């Protein structure tokens, strides 16, 4: 009688293996910078790894295309550590890279806190750089929390100044072309709806690939890599947009932002009873063959009805 086969542990890593030609010389630097931008780490000279997942597959897919286009060779494989190196060692490499970046942000934040009035633009840049690191922080590096705390202190200092100036942030959002990743789902659909209903009814949208897009003048990116509006700390893009546009006093909109937060971040922070229902509705809206324009229209109708229901309840 044959012994029962032992179940294999799932592959935790995706590994990029590649070889570059000697020319063009810039290709080596380009590939290295791209690997840094997606948060990949080297494994003992054998290749670069990312935690397995759809986004990692997409990142490596585009990088393989760039390498091959430049005359090199590349392949991506699923990896499972069996001997000689432990998963914890790779996790430590990821955390070391992020902690180094967070340390720089901490130093800059402390320098700004020492100023009597830190420039709002400098604080905003610091926040965007922090959010970019959070997107690559796969294993909760230890310096993430102190960096977040210092940046929040800076933002809290700025809030009274912005209120005194009477600037709700909405003017700079009007007349823009709103750009986001194609194949919209919960958070991006909610942002598109909020833009049309509360900020700029005539807003135009553009749906682009997740990686490699370069914005044109007048465009504003949301919920995408290096976007002007996106996740900040533990807030989803809709929550950030609501604050940026000065809409925080709308109780019905706040309720929708809480639902979207729980669906998007999967942390059950607010635990609203409507969350599961909206999630199922939006999954139906986002049928694989449905164009993004139709997704926005159908989801917009759902969000409108949900908002009106909350508004009537509040009244």
PDB file of C-alpha atoms in Angstrom:
ATOM      1  CA  UNK A   1       0.000   0.000   0.000  1.00  0.00           C
ATOM      2  CA  UNK A   2       1.466   3.340  -1.042  1.00  0.00           C
ATOM      3  CA  UNK A   3       2.047   5.930   1.706  1.00  0.00           C
ATOM      4  CA  UNK A   4      -0.249   8.947   1.594  1.00  0.00           C
ATOM      5  CA  UNK A   5       1.225  11.847  -0.327  1.00  0.00           C
ATOM      6  CA  UNK A   6       2.229  14.751   1.906  1.00  0.00           C
ATOM      7  CA  UNK A   7       0.525  18.028   1.038  1.00  0.00           C
ATOM      8  CA  UNK A   8       2.922  20.620  -0.322  1.00  0.00           C
ATOM      9  CA  UNK A   9       3.048  24.001   1.354  1.00  0.00           C
ATOM     10  CA  UNK A  10       1.914  26.852  -0.917  1.00  0.00           C
ATOM     11  CA  UNK A  11       4.593  28.871  -2.677  1.00  0.00           C
ATOM     12  CA  UNK A  12       5.202  32.069  -0.740  1.00  0.00           C
ATOM     13  CA  UNK A  13       7.482  33.753  -3.256  1.00  0.00           C
ATOM     14  CA  UNK A  14       7.760  34.785  -6.869  1.00  0.00           C
ATOM     15  CA  UNK A  15      11.324  34.867  -8.158  1.00  0.00           C
ATOM     16  CA  UNK A  16      12.618  36.802 -11.150  1.00  0.00           C
ATOM     17  CA  UNK A  17      15.621  35.252 -12.906  1.00  0.00           C
ATOM     18  CA  UNK A  18      17.260  37.332 -15.610  1.00  0.00           C
ATOM     19  CA  UNK A  19      20.392  37.926 -17.636  1.00  0.00           C
ATOM     20  CA  UNK A  20      21.241  41.252 -19.268  1.00  0.00           C
ATOM     21  CA  UNK A  21      23.401  41.958 -22.324  1.00  0.00           C
ATOM     22  CA  UNK A  22      26.484  44.148 -21.963  1.00  0.00           C
ATOM     23  CA  UNK A  23      24.818  46.820 -24.118  1.00  0.00           C
ATOM     24  CA  UNK A  24      22.917  49.075 -23.783  1.00  0.00           C
ATOM     25  CA  UNK A  25      24.661  50.036 -20.537  1.00  0.00           C
ATOM     26  CA  UNK A  26      21.660  51.928 -19.194  1.00  0.00           C
ATOM     27  CA  UNK A  27      19.506  48.780 -19.136  1.00  0.00           C
ATOM     28  CA  UNK A  28      21.200  47.444 -15.998  1.00  0.00           C
ATOM     29  CA  UNK A  29      20.463  50.677 -14.118  1.00  0.00           C
ATOM     30  CA  UNK A  30      16.915  50.791 -15.462  1.00  0.00           C
ATOM     31  CA  UNK A  31      16.175  47.247 -14.301  1.00  0.00           C
ATOM     32  CA  UNK A  32      17.744  47.866 -10.881  1.00  0.00           C
ATOM     33  CA  UNK A  33      15.659  51.011 -10.364  1.00  0.00           C
ATOM     34  CA  UNK A  34      12.530  49.187 -11.430  1.00  0.00           C
ATOM     35  CA  UNK A  35      13.227  46.412  -8.942  1.00  0.00           C
ATOM     36  CA  UNK A  36      13.662  49.000  -6.210  1.00  0.00           C
ATOM     37  CA  UNK A  37      10.406  50.715  -7.140  1.00  0.00           C
ATOM     38  CA  UNK A  38       8.373  47.519  -6.758  1.00  0.00           C
ATOM     39  CA  UNK A  39      10.108  46.516  -3.526  1.00  0.00           C
ATOM     40  CA  UNK A  40      11.833  43.336  -4.739  1.00  0.00           C
ATOM     41  CA  UNK A  41      14.864  42.085  -2.805  1.00  0.00           C
ATOM     42  CA  UNK A  42      17.836  39.969  -4.017  1.00  0.00           C
ATOM     43  CA  UNK A  43      18.324  36.411  -2.821  1.00  0.00           C
ATOM     44  CA  UNK A  44      22.013  35.489  -2.632  1.00  0.00           C
ATOM     45  CA  UNK A  45      22.744  36.481  -6.199  1.00  0.00           C
ATOM     46  CA  UNK A  46      20.198  34.046  -7.620  1.00  0.00           C
ATOM     47  CA  UNK A  47      17.451  36.489  -8.484  1.00  0.00           C
ATOM     48  CA  UNK A  48      14.929  38.890  -7.005  1.00  0.00           C
ATOM     49  CA  UNK A  49      11.824  37.936  -5.054  1.00  0.00           C
ATOM     50  CA  UNK A  50       8.448  39.359  -4.091  1.00  0.00           C
ATOM     51  CA  UNK A  51       5.733  37.832  -1.931  1.00  0.00           C
ATOM     52  CA  UNK A  52       3.414  35.937  -4.241  1.00  0.00           C
ATOM     53  CA  UNK A  53       0.263  37.738  -5.359  1.00  0.00           C
ATOM     54  CA  UNK A  54      -1.491  39.198  -8.380  1.00  0.00           C
ATOM     55  CA  UNK A  55       0.213  42.579  -8.125  1.00  0.00           C
ATOM     56  CA  UNK A  56       3.649  40.970  -7.820  1.00  0.00           C
ATOM     57  CA  UNK A  57       2.939  38.848 -10.887  1.00  0.00           C
ATOM     58  CA  UNK A  58       1.947  41.939 -12.822  1.00  0.00           C
ATOM     59  CA  UNK A  59       5.024  43.868 -11.691  1.00  0.00           C
ATOM     60  CA  UNK A  60       7.360  41.070 -12.724  1.00  0.00           C
ATOM     61  CA  UNK A  61       5.424  40.571 -15.979  1.00  0.00           C
ATOM     62  CA  UNK A  62       6.144  44.145 -17.083  1.00  0.00           C
ATOM     63  CA  UNK A  63       9.754  43.909 -15.954  1.00  0.00           C
ATOM     64  CA  UNK A  64      10.287  40.708 -17.950  1.00  0.00           C
ATOM     65  CA  UNK A  65       8.875  42.505 -21.001  1.00  0.00           C
ATOM     66  CA  UNK A  66      11.332  45.396 -20.511  1.00  0.00           C
ATOM     67  CA  UNK A  67      14.289  43.030 -20.108  1.00  0.00           C
ATOM     68  CA  UNK A  68      13.414  41.012 -23.203  1.00  0.00           C
ATOM     69  CA  UNK A  69      12.817  44.197 -25.185  1.00  0.00           C
ATOM     70  CA  UNK A  70      16.320  45.342 -24.190  1.00  0.00           C
ATOM     71  CA  UNK A  71      17.860  42.128 -25.534  1.00  0.00           C
ATOM     72  CA  UNK A  72      18.060  40.208 -22.251  1.00  0.00           C
ATOM     73  CA  UNK A  73      16.511  36.994 -21.000  1.00  0.00           C
ATOM     74  CA  UNK A  74      14.132  36.667 -18.058  1.00  0.00           C
ATOM     75  CA  UNK A  75      11.732  34.262 -16.409  1.00  0.00           C
ATOM     76  CA  UNK A  76       9.480  34.293 -13.362  1.00  0.00           C
ATOM     77  CA  UNK A  77       8.937  31.227 -11.228  1.00  0.00           C
ATOM     78  CA  UNK A  78       7.092  30.328  -8.059  1.00  0.00           C
ATOM     79  CA  UNK A  79       9.521  29.520  -5.242  1.00  0.00           C
ATOM     80  CA  UNK A  80       9.244  27.481  -2.063  1.00  0.00           C
ATOM     81  CA  UNK A  81      12.211  27.378   0.326  1.00  0.00           C
ATOM     82  CA  UNK A  82      13.152  23.824   1.254  1.00  0.00           C
ATOM     83  CA  UNK A  83      16.692  23.962   2.620  1.00  0.00           C
ATOM     84  CA  UNK A  84      19.568  26.389   3.173  1.00  0.00           C
ATOM     85  CA  UNK A  85      17.484  29.513   3.763  1.00  0.00           C
ATOM     86  CA  UNK A  86      14.368  30.250   5.773  1.00  0.00           C
ATOM     87  CA  UNK A  87      11.358  32.374   4.861  1.00  0.00           C
ATOM     88  CA  UNK A  88      12.127  34.552   7.891  1.00  0.00           C
ATOM     89  CA  UNK A  89      15.476  35.521   6.356  1.00  0.00           C
ATOM     90  CA  UNK A  90      13.787  36.844   3.233  1.00  0.00           C
ATOM     91  CA  UNK A  91      11.183  38.674   5.325  1.00  0.00           C
ATOM     92  CA  UNK A  92      14.047  40.283   7.254  1.00  0.00           C
ATOM     93  CA  UNK A  93      15.523  41.561   3.972  1.00  0.00           C
ATOM     94  CA  UNK A  94      12.221  43.180   3.037  1.00  0.00           C
ATOM     95  CA  UNK A  95      11.938  44.794   6.476  1.00  0.00           C
ATOM     96  CA  UNK A  96      15.538  46.043   6.382  1.00  0.00           C
ATOM     97  CA  UNK A  97      14.915  47.793   3.048  1.00  0.00           C
ATOM     98  CA  UNK A  98      11.760  49.460   4.299  1.00  0.00           C
ATOM     99  CA  UNK A  99      13.284  50.444   7.653  1.00  0.00           C
ATOM    100  CA  UNK A 100      16.131  52.182   5.832  1.00  0.00           C
ATOM    101  CA  UNK A 101      13.615  54.222   3.827  1.00  0.00           C
ATOM    102  CA  UNK A 102      11.482  54.953   6.902  1.00  0.00           C
ATOM    103  CA  UNK A 103      14.589  56.162   8.791  1.00  0.00           C
ATOM    104  CA  UNK A 104      15.153  58.835   6.148  1.00  0.00           C
ATOM    105  CA  UNK A 105      11.524  59.943   6.395  1.00  0.00           C
ATOM    106  CA  UNK A 106      11.761  60.075  10.188  1.00  0.00           C
ATOM    107  CA  UNK A 107      14.804  62.366   9.989  1.00  0.00           C
ATOM    108  CA  UNK A 108      13.055  64.687   7.536  1.00  0.00           C
ATOM    109  CA  UNK A 109       9.852  64.743   9.588  1.00  0.00           C
ATOM    110  CA  UNK A 110      11.754  65.673  12.742  1.00  0.00           C
ATOM    111  CA  UNK A 111      13.515  68.473  10.881  1.00  0.00           C
ATOM    112  CA  UNK A 112      10.153  69.846   9.710  1.00  0.00           C
ATOM    113  CA  UNK A 113       8.716  69.605  13.228  1.00  0.00           C
ATOM    114  CA  UNK A 114      11.528  71.830  14.451  1.00  0.00           C
ATOM    115  CA  UNK A 115      10.362  74.608  12.117  1.00  0.00           C
ATOM    116  CA  UNK A 116       7.810  77.136  13.347  1.00  0.00           C
ATOM    117  CA  UNK A 117       5.631  76.581  10.273  1.00  0.00           C
ATOM    118  CA  UNK A 118       6.527  73.662   8.050  1.00  0.00           C
ATOM    119  CA  UNK A 119       5.589  74.240   4.363  1.00  0.00           C
ATOM    120  CA  UNK A 120       2.408  72.384   3.451  1.00  0.00           C
ATOM    121  CA  UNK A 121       3.953  71.227   0.179  1.00  0.00           C
ATOM    122  CA  UNK A 122       6.888  69.646   2.010  1.00  0.00           C
ATOM    123  CA  UNK A 123       4.547  67.795   4.368  1.00  0.00           C
ATOM    124  CA  UNK A 124       2.442  66.581   1.434  1.00  0.00           C
ATOM    125  CA  UNK A 125       5.557  65.286  -0.344  1.00  0.00           C
ATOM    126  CA  UNK A 126       6.647  63.520   2.817  1.00  0.00           C
ATOM    127  CA  UNK A 127       3.233  61.864   3.104  1.00  0.00           C
ATOM    128  CA  UNK A 128       3.325  60.695  -0.525  1.00  0.00           C
ATOM    129  CA  UNK A 129       6.790  59.206  -0.058  1.00  0.00           C
ATOM    130  CA  UNK A 130       5.666  57.479   3.120  1.00  0.00           C
ATOM    131  CA  UNK A 131       2.596  56.042   1.372  1.00  0.00           C
ATOM    132  CA  UNK A 132       4.823  54.764  -1.433  1.00  0.00           C
ATOM    133  CA  UNK A 133       6.911  52.881   1.139  1.00  0.00           C
ATOM    134  CA  UNK A 134       3.828  51.510   2.885  1.00  0.00           C
ATOM    135  CA  UNK A 135       2.726  50.024  -0.434  1.00  0.00           C
ATOM    136  CA  UNK A 136       6.001  48.051  -0.443  1.00  0.00           C
ATOM    137  CA  UNK A 137       5.958  47.202   3.266  1.00  0.00           C
ATOM    138  CA  UNK A 138       4.849  43.593   2.988  1.00  0.00           C
ATOM    139  CA  UNK A 139       5.803  42.518   6.531  1.00  0.00           C
ATOM    140  CA  UNK A 140       5.179  45.595   8.728  1.00  0.00           C
ATOM    141  CA  UNK A 141       8.695  46.917   9.257  1.00  0.00           C
ATOM    142  CA  UNK A 142       9.270  48.267  12.775  1.00  0.00           C
ATOM    143  CA  UNK A 143      10.018  51.885  11.788  1.00  0.00           C
ATOM    144  CA  UNK A 144       6.760  52.286   9.897  1.00  0.00           C
ATOM    145  CA  UNK A 145       4.745  53.268  12.972  1.00  0.00           C
ATOM    146  CA  UNK A 146       7.113  56.000  14.265  1.00  0.00           C
ATOM    147  CA  UNK A 147       7.358  57.469  10.758  1.00  0.00           C
ATOM    148  CA  UNK A 148       3.555  57.543  10.481  1.00  0.00           C
ATOM    149  CA  UNK A 149       3.233  59.143  13.915  1.00  0.00           C
ATOM    150  CA  UNK A 150       5.616  62.007  13.079  1.00  0.00           C
ATOM    151  CA  UNK A 151       3.956  62.713   9.742  1.00  0.00           C
ATOM    152  CA  UNK A 152       0.537  62.806  11.399  1.00  0.00           C
ATOM    153  CA  UNK A 153       1.899  65.364  13.878  1.00  0.00           C
ATOM    154  CA  UNK A 154       2.947  67.545  10.959  1.00  0.00           C
ATOM    155  CA  UNK A 155      -0.465  67.188   9.288  1.00  0.00           C
ATOM    156  CA  UNK A 156      -2.279  68.023  12.515  1.00  0.00           C
ATOM    157  CA  UNK A 157      -0.240  71.216  12.796  1.00  0.00           C
ATOM    158  CA  UNK A 158      -1.270  72.182   9.265  1.00  0.00           C
ATOM    159  CA  UNK A 159      -5.002  71.534   9.755  1.00  0.00           C
ATOM    160  CA  UNK A 160      -5.798  74.707  11.776  1.00  0.00           C
ATOM    161  CA  UNK A 161      -3.829  76.815   9.302  1.00  0.00           C
ATOM    162  CA  UNK A 162      -5.797  75.424   6.346  1.00  0.00           C
ATOM    163  CA  UNK A 163      -9.085  75.986   8.173  1.00  0.00           C
ATOM    164  CA  UNK A 164      -8.131  79.589   8.967  1.00  0.00           C
ATOM    165  CA  UNK A 165      -7.440  80.187   5.289  1.00  0.00           C
ATOM    166  CA  UNK A 166     -10.899  78.872   4.408  1.00  0.00           C
ATOM    167  CA  UNK A 167      -9.453  76.439   1.883  1.00  0.00           C
ATOM    168  CA  UNK A 168     -11.432  73.192   1.630  1.00  0.00           C
ATOM    169  CA  UNK A 169      -9.116  71.863  -1.087  1.00  0.00           C
ATOM    170  CA  UNK A 170     -11.897  71.488  -3.633  1.00  0.00           C
ATOM    171  CA  UNK A 171     -10.841  74.180  -6.101  1.00  0.00           C
ATOM    172  CA  UNK A 172      -7.688  72.342  -7.113  1.00  0.00           C
ATOM    173  CA  UNK A 173      -9.760  69.221  -7.880  1.00  0.00           C
ATOM    174  CA  UNK A 174     -12.129  70.845 -10.386  1.00  0.00           C
ATOM    175  CA  UNK A 175     -11.511  70.694 -14.124  1.00  0.00           C
ATOM    176  CA  UNK A 176      -9.032  67.836 -13.876  1.00  0.00           C
ATOM    177  CA  UNK A 177      -8.839  64.570 -15.800  1.00  0.00           C
ATOM    178  CA  UNK A 178      -9.021  61.805 -13.203  1.00  0.00           C
ATOM    179  CA  UNK A 179      -6.747  58.854 -13.940  1.00  0.00           C
ATOM    180  CA  UNK A 180      -6.770  55.449 -12.275  1.00  0.00           C
ATOM    181  CA  UNK A 181      -5.943  51.802 -12.894  1.00  0.00           C
ATOM    182  CA  UNK A 182      -8.204  49.969 -15.307  1.00  0.00           C
ATOM    183  CA  UNK A 183     -10.579  47.206 -14.180  1.00  0.00           C
ATOM    184  CA  UNK A 184     -12.048  49.343 -11.387  1.00  0.00           C
ATOM    185  CA  UNK A 185     -13.331  47.821  -8.188  1.00  0.00           C
ATOM    186  CA  UNK A 186     -14.574  49.019  -4.799  1.00  0.00           C
ATOM    187  CA  UNK A 187     -12.327  51.915  -3.756  1.00  0.00           C
ATOM    188  CA  UNK A 188     -11.776  53.303  -7.248  1.00  0.00           C
ATOM    189  CA  UNK A 189     -15.480  53.022  -8.099  1.00  0.00           C
ATOM    190  CA  UNK A 190     -16.379  54.873  -4.910  1.00  0.00           C
ATOM    191  CA  UNK A 191     -13.847  57.621  -5.670  1.00  0.00           C
ATOM    192  CA  UNK A 192     -15.163  58.060  -9.205  1.00  0.00           C
ATOM    193  CA  UNK A 193     -18.720  58.341  -7.865  1.00  0.00           C
ATOM    194  CA  UNK A 194     -17.715  60.853  -5.176  1.00  0.00           C
ATOM    195  CA  UNK A 195     -15.862  62.998  -7.720  1.00  0.00           C
ATOM    196  CA  UNK A 196     -18.893  63.176 -10.030  1.00  0.00           C
ATOM    197  CA  UNK A 197     -21.470  63.766  -7.295  1.00  0.00           C
ATOM    198  CA  UNK A 198     -19.674  66.095  -4.879  1.00  0.00           C
ATOM    199  CA  UNK A 199     -16.628  67.632  -6.532  1.00  0.00           C
ATOM    200  CA  UNK A 200     -16.903  68.059 -10.296  1.00  0.00           C
ATOM    201  CA  UNK A 201     -20.014  66.827 -12.136  1.00  0.00           C
ATOM    202  CA  UNK A 202     -18.220  67.391 -15.439  1.00  0.00           C
ATOM    203  CA  UNK A 203     -15.130  65.416 -14.465  1.00  0.00           C
ATOM    204  CA  UNK A 204     -13.523  63.197 -17.104  1.00  0.00           C
ATOM    205  CA  UNK A 205     -11.891  59.862 -16.355  1.00  0.00           C
ATOM    206  CA  UNK A 206      -9.082  57.860 -17.912  1.00  0.00           C
ATOM    207  CA  UNK A 207      -8.414  54.197 -17.157  1.00  0.00           C
ATOM    208  CA  UNK A 208      -4.826  53.084 -17.718  1.00  0.00           C
ATOM    209  CA  UNK A 209      -2.530  50.088 -17.021  1.00  0.00           C
ATOM    210  CA  UNK A 210      -1.434  49.724 -13.404  1.00  0.00           C
ATOM    211  CA  UNK A 211       2.255  50.289 -14.174  1.00  0.00           C
ATOM    212  CA  UNK A 212       4.290  52.547 -16.407  1.00  0.00           C
ATOM    213  CA  UNK A 213       1.771  55.353 -16.996  1.00  0.00           C
ATOM    214  CA  UNK A 214       3.132  58.889 -17.151  1.00  0.00           C
ATOM    215  CA  UNK A 215       0.579  61.600 -16.303  1.00  0.00           C
ATOM    216  CA  UNK A 216      -0.120  64.457 -18.678  1.00  0.00           C
ATOM    217  CA  UNK A 217      -0.728  68.091 -17.639  1.00  0.00           C
ATOM    218  CA  UNK A 218      -4.086  68.568 -15.964  1.00  0.00           C
ATOM    219  CA  UNK A 219      -4.390  64.942 -14.890  1.00  0.00           C
ATOM    220  CA  UNK A 220      -4.845  63.780 -11.323  1.00  0.00           C
ATOM    221  CA  UNK A 221      -4.150  60.138 -10.441  1.00  0.00           C
ATOM    222  CA  UNK A 222      -6.087  58.308  -7.748  1.00  0.00           C
ATOM    223  CA  UNK A 223      -5.654  54.911  -6.118  1.00  0.00           C
ATOM    224  CA  UNK A 224      -2.641  53.987  -8.236  1.00  0.00           C
ATOM    225  CA  UNK A 225       1.133  53.922  -7.882  1.00  0.00           C
ATOM    226  CA  UNK A 226       2.549  57.416  -7.179  1.00  0.00           C
ATOM    227  CA  UNK A 227      -0.966  58.872  -7.454  1.00  0.00           C
ATOM    228  CA  UNK A 228      -1.791  62.252  -5.968  1.00  0.00           C
ATOM    229  CA  UNK A 229      -4.716  60.716  -4.061  1.00  0.00           C
ATOM    230  CA  UNK A 230      -4.436  57.238  -2.614  1.00  0.00           C
ATOM    231  CA  UNK A 231      -4.124  55.214   0.553  1.00  0.00           C
ATOM    232  CA  UNK A 232      -2.634  57.146   3.463  1.00  0.00           C
ATOM    233  CA  UNK A 233      -1.721  55.116   6.497  1.00  0.00           C
ATOM    234  CA  UNK A 234      -4.757  53.009   7.352  1.00  0.00           C
ATOM    235  CA  UNK A 235      -7.165  55.074   5.234  1.00  0.00           C
ATOM    236  CA  UNK A 236      -8.501  54.008   1.851  1.00  0.00           C
ATOM    237  CA  UNK A 237      -8.480  56.343  -1.146  1.00  0.00           C
ATOM    238  CA  UNK A 238     -12.117  57.400  -0.675  1.00  0.00           C
ATOM    239  CA  UNK A 239     -11.434  58.481   2.914  1.00  0.00           C
ATOM    240  CA  UNK A 240      -8.440  60.523   1.738  1.00  0.00           C
ATOM    241  CA  UNK A 241     -10.462  62.085  -1.093  1.00  0.00           C
ATOM    242  CA  UNK A 242     -13.286  63.058   1.284  1.00  0.00           C
ATOM    243  CA  UNK A 243     -10.803  64.850   3.544  1.00  0.00           C
ATOM    244  CA  UNK A 244      -8.941  66.464   0.651  1.00  0.00           C
ATOM    245  CA  UNK A 245     -12.170  67.895  -0.741  1.00  0.00           C
ATOM    246  CA  UNK A 246     -13.392  69.176   2.634  1.00  0.00           C
ATOM    247  CA  UNK A 247     -16.394  66.843   2.697  1.00  0.00           C
ATOM    248  CA  UNK A 248     -15.751  65.360   6.125  1.00  0.00           C
ATOM    249  CA  UNK A 249     -18.894  66.884   7.645  1.00  0.00           C
ATOM    250  CA  UNK A 250     -21.260  64.820   5.487  1.00  0.00           C
ATOM    251  CA  UNK A 251     -22.492  61.980   7.723  1.00  0.00           C
ATOM    252  CA  UNK A 252     -23.985  59.958   4.847  1.00  0.00           C
ATOM    253  CA  UNK A 253     -20.764  60.174   2.836  1.00  0.00           C
ATOM    254  CA  UNK A 254     -18.748  59.255   5.926  1.00  0.00           C
ATOM    255  CA  UNK A 255     -20.870  56.124   6.347  1.00  0.00           C
ATOM    256  CA  UNK A 256     -20.137  55.053   2.767  1.00  0.00           C
ATOM    257  CA  UNK A 257     -16.424  55.738   3.281  1.00  0.00           C
ATOM    258  CA  UNK A 258     -16.483  53.430   6.309  1.00  0.00           C
ATOM    259  CA  UNK A 259     -18.086  50.634   4.286  1.00  0.00           C
ATOM    260  CA  UNK A 260     -15.611  51.071   1.435  1.00  0.00           C
ATOM    261  CA  UNK A 261     -12.745  51.100   3.942  1.00  0.00           C
ATOM    262  CA  UNK A 262     -13.758  47.726   5.389  1.00  0.00           C
ATOM    263  CA  UNK A 263     -14.189  46.135   1.961  1.00  0.00           C
ATOM    264  CA  UNK A 264     -10.964  47.526   0.558  1.00  0.00           C
ATOM    265  CA  UNK A 265      -8.657  47.102   3.565  1.00  0.00           C
ATOM    266  CA  UNK A 266     -10.369  43.946   4.881  1.00  0.00           C
ATOM    267  CA  UNK A 267      -9.750  44.973   8.493  1.00  0.00           C
ATOM    268  CA  UNK A 268     -13.362  45.209   9.773  1.00  0.00           C
ATOM    269  CA  UNK A 269     -12.472  48.510  11.435  1.00  0.00           C
ATOM    270  CA  UNK A 270     -16.023  49.884  11.306  1.00  0.00           C
ATOM    271  CA  UNK A 271     -18.073  46.694  11.055  1.00  0.00           C
ATOM    272  CA  UNK A 272     -21.106  48.291   9.416  1.00  0.00           C
ATOM    273  CA  UNK A 273     -23.958  45.851   8.621  1.00  0.00           C
ATOM    274  CA  UNK A 274     -24.235  47.082   5.014  1.00  0.00           C
ATOM    275  CA  UNK A 275     -20.665  46.064   4.130  1.00  0.00           C
ATOM    276  CA  UNK A 276     -21.277  42.498   2.960  1.00  0.00           C
ATOM    277  CA  UNK A 277     -24.271  43.517   0.838  1.00  0.00           C
ATOM    278  CA  UNK A 278     -22.446  46.309  -0.964  1.00  0.00           C
ATOM    279  CA  UNK A 279     -19.489  44.016  -1.574  1.00  0.00           C
ATOM    280  CA  UNK A 280     -21.728  41.464  -3.291  1.00  0.00           C
ATOM    281  CA  UNK A 281     -23.421  44.144  -5.399  1.00  0.00           C
ATOM    282  CA  UNK A 282     -20.106  45.560  -6.581  1.00  0.00           C
ATOM    283  CA  UNK A 283     -18.793  42.110  -7.426  1.00  0.00           C
ATOM    284  CA  UNK A 284     -21.803  41.770  -9.714  1.00  0.00           C
ATOM    285  CA  UNK A 285     -21.153  45.191 -11.239  1.00  0.00           C
ATOM    286  CA  UNK A 286     -17.545  44.230 -11.986  1.00  0.00           C
ATOM    287  CA  UNK A 287     -18.198  41.325 -14.322  1.00  0.00           C
ATOM    288  CA  UNK A 288     -14.938  40.444 -16.128  1.00  0.00           C
ATOM    289  CA  UNK A 289     -16.243  41.488 -19.547  1.00  0.00           C
ATOM    290  CA  UNK A 290     -17.784  44.806 -18.418  1.00  0.00           C
ATOM    291  CA  UNK A 291     -15.887  47.944 -19.543  1.00  0.00           C
ATOM    292  CA  UNK A 292     -14.787  50.394 -16.877  1.00  0.00           C
ATOM    293  CA  UNK A 293     -17.118  53.117 -18.130  1.00  0.00           C
ATOM    294  CA  UNK A 294     -20.089  50.818 -17.531  1.00  0.00           C
ATOM    295  CA  UNK A 295     -18.754  49.807 -14.130  1.00  0.00           C
ATOM    296  CA  UNK A 296     -18.569  53.458 -13.088  1.00  0.00           C
ATOM    297  CA  UNK A 297     -22.122  54.150 -14.284  1.00  0.00           C
ATOM    298  CA  UNK A 298     -23.699  51.107 -12.632  1.00  0.00           C
ATOM    299  CA  UNK A 299     -21.772  51.500  -9.388  1.00  0.00           C
ATOM    300  CA  UNK A 300     -22.631  55.202  -9.360  1.00  0.00           C
ATOM    301  CA  UNK A 301     -26.328  54.393  -9.312  1.00  0.00           C
ATOM    302  CA  UNK A 302     -25.806  52.031  -6.370  1.00  0.00           C
ATOM    303  CA  UNK A 303     -23.768  54.571  -4.425  1.00  0.00           C
ATOM    304  CA  UNK A 304     -26.352  57.287  -5.130  1.00  0.00           C
ATOM    305  CA  UNK A 305     -29.161  55.159  -3.709  1.00  0.00           C
ATOM    306  CA  UNK A 306     -27.058  54.147  -0.720  1.00  0.00           C
ATOM    307  CA  UNK A 307     -26.120  57.759  -0.036  1.00  0.00           C
ATOM    308  CA  UNK A 308     -29.715  58.938  -0.304  1.00  0.00           C
ATOM    309  CA  UNK A 309     -30.793  56.218   2.111  1.00  0.00           C
ATOM    310  CA  UNK A 310     -28.193  57.250   4.652  1.00  0.00           C
ATOM    311  CA  UNK A 311     -29.088  60.917   4.213  1.00  0.00           C
ATOM    312  CA  UNK A 312     -32.787  60.238   4.833  1.00  0.00           C
ATOM    313  CA  UNK A 313     -31.902  58.191   7.889  1.00  0.00           C
ATOM    314  CA  UNK A 314     -29.753  60.994   9.275  1.00  0.00           C
ATOM    315  CA  UNK A 315     -32.539  63.500   8.635  1.00  0.00           C
TER     316      UNK A 315
END
